[in-house]
Amino acid sequence: MANTKPGKNKLEDKVAIVTGGASGIGETTALSFVENGARAVVIADIQDEKGQKLAESIGKDRSTFIHCDVTDENQVQSLVESTLQLYGKLDIMFCNAGICSLGKQTVLDFDPDLYEKLFAVNVRGAALTLKYAARAMVEGGVKGSIICTASIAANFGGDIYTDYSMSKCAVLGLVKSASVQLGPHGIRANSISPGAVATPMMSNAWGMSLEQVEKAFESTSALKGVLKVKHVANAVLFLACEDSEFINGHNLIVAIITGGASGIGEATARLFAEQGGALMVVIADIQDELGQQVATSIGANKCSYRHCDVTEEEQVKSVVEWTVQNFGQLDIMFSNAGVVSTSTQTILDLDLSAFDRLYAVNARGAAACVKHAALAMVEGRVRGSIVCAASVVATMAGSKWTDYVMSKHAVLGLVKSASRQLGVHGIRVNCVSPYGVATPLALAAYGRRVEEMEDMYAANMSLEGVVLKARHVADAVLFLASSDSDLVTGHDLVVDGGFRIKGKTKMSTNNKKLAGKVAIITGGASGIGEATARLFAEQGGALMVVIADIQDELGQQVATSIGASKCSYRHCDVTDEEQVKSLVDWTVQNFGQLDIMFSNAGIFSSSEQTVLNLDLTACDRLFAVNVRGMATCVKHAALAMVEGRVRGSIVCTASVAASTASTRRTDYYMSKHSVLGLVKSASRQLGAHGIRVNCVSPYVVATPMALAVSGKSMEEVENIYAANMSLEGVALKAR
């Protein structure tokens, strides 16, 4: 019987399902859930013997094993229904089942069959699991939490394992869309993106022992130490908890919090002190009376106050030295002091004097805090944690408050650089980026009451029925400061209730002239493809443009109108690899080379499906064109360029959907995220051959395909989407 005594009962009375729960990350997370008070954990896997043993070790009263192959929709549906029958509800779904690449394929040897096997588990399986969990939560009125296992591979490309990177990008798209769609039901959807972890699956895939795998991974990390499954399980637990207060058994020794006299700083100071593991919290601020009051209310045995103006480096240095002298060391620095813009200035009326004052606090002050905290940690050989307060605007643009937006971007740059530089010392540097919180600073700046501010902010969040409080941000800081985030560094933890993904994404376009090139354009018979074919031909330098499409009549008409000396048409269904290969071979045979591949063929969702009514058959059809077809085009174009020693260019059509979320068309958003993963991987793999791989991500264009889907006229479509763009008086055209 496993030790199931709960720590702080973070998951008290919760019922959870963990797919892929028989080993590795899933097994450790299942045990963590039980240890933290979960009433029941259902382990779902195809490893029956391991799953049964794990469930038995936990105890029949707390755990059940159910065989489930996530590629089979009926089995996933049955898994959720069985859980409801056994335990009456479902609070947490950890979609963790996944597999590694079945081969070390690059885009040059992309194997569609292996791709389909991997996608069936990693993408289709995740979508199915999320779908039925969400349905159960909605029907049961449960404000639950759904967590999917993505990967750091979702954020950058790889030299090999192209299909795996694509699959994890698709998971990211699924989660972003699900978070928007399920927010109104109070259901949270998030993903974790672990780095390389020595799991049994990795050990088997590499043919190495767990120790050998860990040693191999450790050599690639900037941060000393090695990522273990327990670290990933800690992150899952954090996301699974309703209140995010999952921390258990901290080692929070000595912490400094600048700007700690009120707002987020005060909330964090109180939360740190509550954990019981902190020897001392030092509040540093210029609000002396408030700071003293907070320190006194917390207790002299847990908290102390020091005056500190972060614009004065000597004062920052002094507070750090005082802390070390009095308490022996410094483990945590929360650089939280900051100010807001004094006016709603734009770039056109930027007041540089006000700009300088704001930067002195928000950027220069943060840098001083990071610098002196890091010096103390290095000298004291402390594997510490530095957390900076950034903002959601650190990754967005603003129509006003230009100086503030710039300052928070600067904080993000500081954190990324510091995390890389300090990792060799075992020091982690992260930032937390909250959306608007009704702090005293914000209330004074806006001249509003707390209720007014909270209502204004809540209206812009996708997660309904909640109000972002200083305590929620403090929870995130606590996670980043504690040992539960041991392997998290250089990370921007956004706490915004879905504000960013609910917002609008702005887009700009670009083109480039050609000189004596041969180009293939898939999906070239209409819309963006046709406009690109005509533009290429107009440059005068293109030797030949080959239009490839399944719309034969339209394609022939376009090619004829451009002229036989400049353009040719070939039928090509990109879902058929042989047709793509034949297209590329024909082009090279007839025109001697291939310089440009514009992989543009794509389709929209056939319905406005959400994760709750996701049609996997329709999803498969869409992925066959948008993802598999795209990969096939990149593969065979690259093979031709490598063989012909052509330093070519491959361009894929993604979409703004590749970096945003939606309340509908979930399959489309997933597919475009996957294209982004393909491009990132291919660009890395083909760079050695001088081949460039990029994607263009347009906002909606009134193409024939878009008109057919919307059932509206061109003018209507353009007016609808123009209203959502920041650049006024223009309409986005295919040209």
PDB file of N, CA and C in Angstrom, residues 194-199 202-203 208-228:
ATOM      1  N   PRO A 194       7.370  19.841 -20.788  1.00  0.00           N
ATOM      2  CA  PRO A 194       8.640  19.463 -20.160  1.00  0.00           C
ATOM      3  C   PRO A 194       9.764  19.319 -21.172  1.00  0.00           C
ATOM      4  N   GLY A 195      10.962  19.524 -20.686  1.00  0.00           N
ATOM      5  CA  GLY A 195      12.125  19.197 -21.488  1.00  0.00           C
ATOM      6  C   GLY A 195      12.333  17.691 -21.455  1.00  0.00           C
ATOM      7  N   ALA A 196      13.489  17.269 -21.876  1.00  0.00           N
ATOM      8  CA  ALA A 196      13.765  15.835 -21.935  1.00  0.00           C
ATOM      9  C   ALA A 196      13.792  15.231 -20.535  1.00  0.00           C
ATOM     10  N   VAL A 197      13.012  14.169 -20.347  1.00  0.00           N
ATOM     11  CA  VAL A 197      12.908  13.487 -19.060  1.00  0.00           C
ATOM     12  C   VAL A 197      13.234  12.009 -19.261  1.00  0.00           C
ATOM     13  N   ALA A 198      13.972  11.457 -18.335  1.00  0.00           N
ATOM     14  CA  ALA A 198      14.334  10.039 -18.422  1.00  0.00           C
ATOM     15  C   ALA A 198      13.181   9.178 -17.922  1.00  0.00           C
ATOM     16  N   THR A 199      12.272   8.861 -18.816  1.00  0.00           N
ATOM     17  CA  THR A 199      11.141   7.989 -18.506  1.00  0.00           C
ATOM     18  C   THR A 199      11.414   6.597 -19.077  1.00  0.00           C
ATOM     19  N   MET A 202      11.394   6.750 -22.843  1.00  0.00           N
ATOM     20  CA  MET A 202      12.623   7.264 -23.435  1.00  0.00           C
ATOM     21  C   MET A 202      13.743   6.234 -23.338  1.00  0.00           C
ATOM     22  N   SER A 203      13.796   5.550 -22.209  1.00  0.00           N
ATOM     23  CA  SER A 203      14.823   4.528 -22.013  1.00  0.00           C
ATOM     24  C   SER A 203      14.702   3.424 -23.058  1.00  0.00           C
ATOM     25  N   MET A 208      18.796   2.618 -23.699  1.00  0.00           N
ATOM     26  CA  MET A 208      19.742   2.994 -22.646  1.00  0.00           C
ATOM     27  C   MET A 208      19.066   2.867 -21.291  1.00  0.00           C
ATOM     28  N   SER A 209      19.859   2.791 -20.237  1.00  0.00           N
ATOM     29  CA  SER A 209      19.301   2.776 -18.887  1.00  0.00           C
ATOM     30  C   SER A 209      18.816   4.175 -18.528  1.00  0.00           C
ATOM     31  N   LEU A 210      17.979   4.268 -17.489  1.00  0.00           N
ATOM     32  CA  LEU A 210      17.485   5.575 -17.054  1.00  0.00           C
ATOM     33  C   LEU A 210      18.643   6.485 -16.664  1.00  0.00           C
ATOM     34  N   GLU A 211      19.653   5.922 -16.005  1.00  0.00           N
ATOM     35  CA  GLU A 211      20.804   6.725 -15.578  1.00  0.00           C
ATOM     36  C   GLU A 211      21.569   7.265 -16.784  1.00  0.00           C
ATOM     37  N   GLN A 212      21.716   6.449 -17.806  1.00  0.00           N
ATOM     38  CA  GLN A 212      22.420   6.886 -19.016  1.00  0.00           C
ATOM     39  C   GLN A 212      21.643   7.986 -19.737  1.00  0.00           C
ATOM     40  N   VAL A 213      20.312   7.845 -19.773  1.00  0.00           N
ATOM     41  CA  VAL A 213      19.476   8.862 -20.410  1.00  0.00           C
ATOM     42  C   VAL A 213      19.581  10.176 -19.647  1.00  0.00           C
ATOM     43  N   GLU A 214      19.527  10.108 -18.311  1.00  0.00           N
ATOM     44  CA  GLU A 214      19.640  11.317 -17.494  1.00  0.00           C
ATOM     45  C   GLU A 214      20.972  12.019 -17.730  1.00  0.00           C
ATOM     46  N   LYS A 215      22.033  11.253 -17.800  1.00  0.00           N
ATOM     47  CA  LYS A 215      23.358  11.829 -18.023  1.00  0.00           C
ATOM     48  C   LYS A 215      23.430  12.518 -19.379  1.00  0.00           C
ATOM     49  N   ALA A 216      22.807  11.905 -20.384  1.00  0.00           N
ATOM     50  CA  ALA A 216      22.794  12.502 -21.725  1.00  0.00           C
ATOM     51  C   ALA A 216      22.020  13.812 -21.724  1.00  0.00           C
ATOM     52  N   PHE A 217      20.897  13.842 -21.023  1.00  0.00           N
ATOM     53  CA  PHE A 217      20.076  15.050 -20.971  1.00  0.00           C
ATOM     54  C   PHE A 217      20.750  16.156 -20.167  1.00  0.00           C
ATOM     55  N   GLU A 218      21.424  15.781 -19.087  1.00  0.00           N
ATOM     56  CA  GLU A 218      22.041  16.774 -18.210  1.00  0.00           C
ATOM     57  C   GLU A 218      23.076  17.604 -18.953  1.00  0.00           C
ATOM     58  N   SER A 219      23.757  16.996 -19.899  1.00  0.00           N
ATOM     59  CA  SER A 219      24.812  17.696 -20.636  1.00  0.00           C
ATOM     60  C   SER A 219      24.263  18.777 -21.547  1.00  0.00           C
ATOM     61  N   THR A 220      22.957  18.751 -21.835  1.00  0.00           N
ATOM     62  CA  THR A 220      22.358  19.742 -22.741  1.00  0.00           C
ATOM     63  C   THR A 220      21.647  20.861 -21.997  1.00  0.00           C
ATOM     64  N   SER A 221      21.605  20.809 -20.669  1.00  0.00           N
ATOM     65  CA  SER A 221      20.862  21.791 -19.884  1.00  0.00           C
ATOM     66  C   SER A 221      21.770  22.907 -19.405  1.00  0.00           C
ATOM     67  N   ALA A 222      21.251  24.155 -19.477  1.00  0.00           N
ATOM     68  CA  ALA A 222      22.014  25.293 -18.967  1.00  0.00           C
ATOM     69  C   ALA A 222      21.980  25.336 -17.452  1.00  0.00           C
ATOM     70  N   LEU A 223      20.958  24.745 -16.848  1.00  0.00           N
ATOM     71  CA  LEU A 223      20.785  24.747 -15.401  1.00  0.00           C
ATOM     72  C   LEU A 223      21.349  23.455 -14.833  1.00  0.00           C
ATOM     73  N   LYS A 224      22.162  23.590 -13.799  1.00  0.00           N
ATOM     74  CA  LYS A 224      22.745  22.397 -13.188  1.00  0.00           C
ATOM     75  C   LYS A 224      21.651  21.497 -12.634  1.00  0.00           C
ATOM     76  N   GLY A 225      21.881  20.204 -12.696  1.00  0.00           N
ATOM     77  CA  GLY A 225      20.874  19.252 -12.247  1.00  0.00           C
ATOM     78  C   GLY A 225      20.224  18.579 -13.440  1.00  0.00           C
ATOM     79  N   VAL A 226      19.272  17.698 -13.159  1.00  0.00           N
ATOM     80  CA  VAL A 226      18.615  16.975 -14.239  1.00  0.00           C
ATOM     81  C   VAL A 226      17.111  16.960 -14.006  1.00  0.00           C
ATOM     82  N   LEU A 227      16.363  17.117 -15.073  1.00  0.00           N
ATOM     83  CA  LEU A 227      14.904  17.106 -14.985  1.00  0.00           C
ATOM     84  C   LEU A 227      14.417  15.685 -14.719  1.00  0.00           C
ATOM     85  N   LYS A 228      13.585  15.544 -13.689  1.00  0.00           N
ATOM     86  CA  LYS A 228      13.030  14.241 -13.337  1.00  0.00           C
ATOM     87  C   LYS A 228      11.511  14.296 -13.438  1.00  0.00           C
TER      88      LYS A 228
END
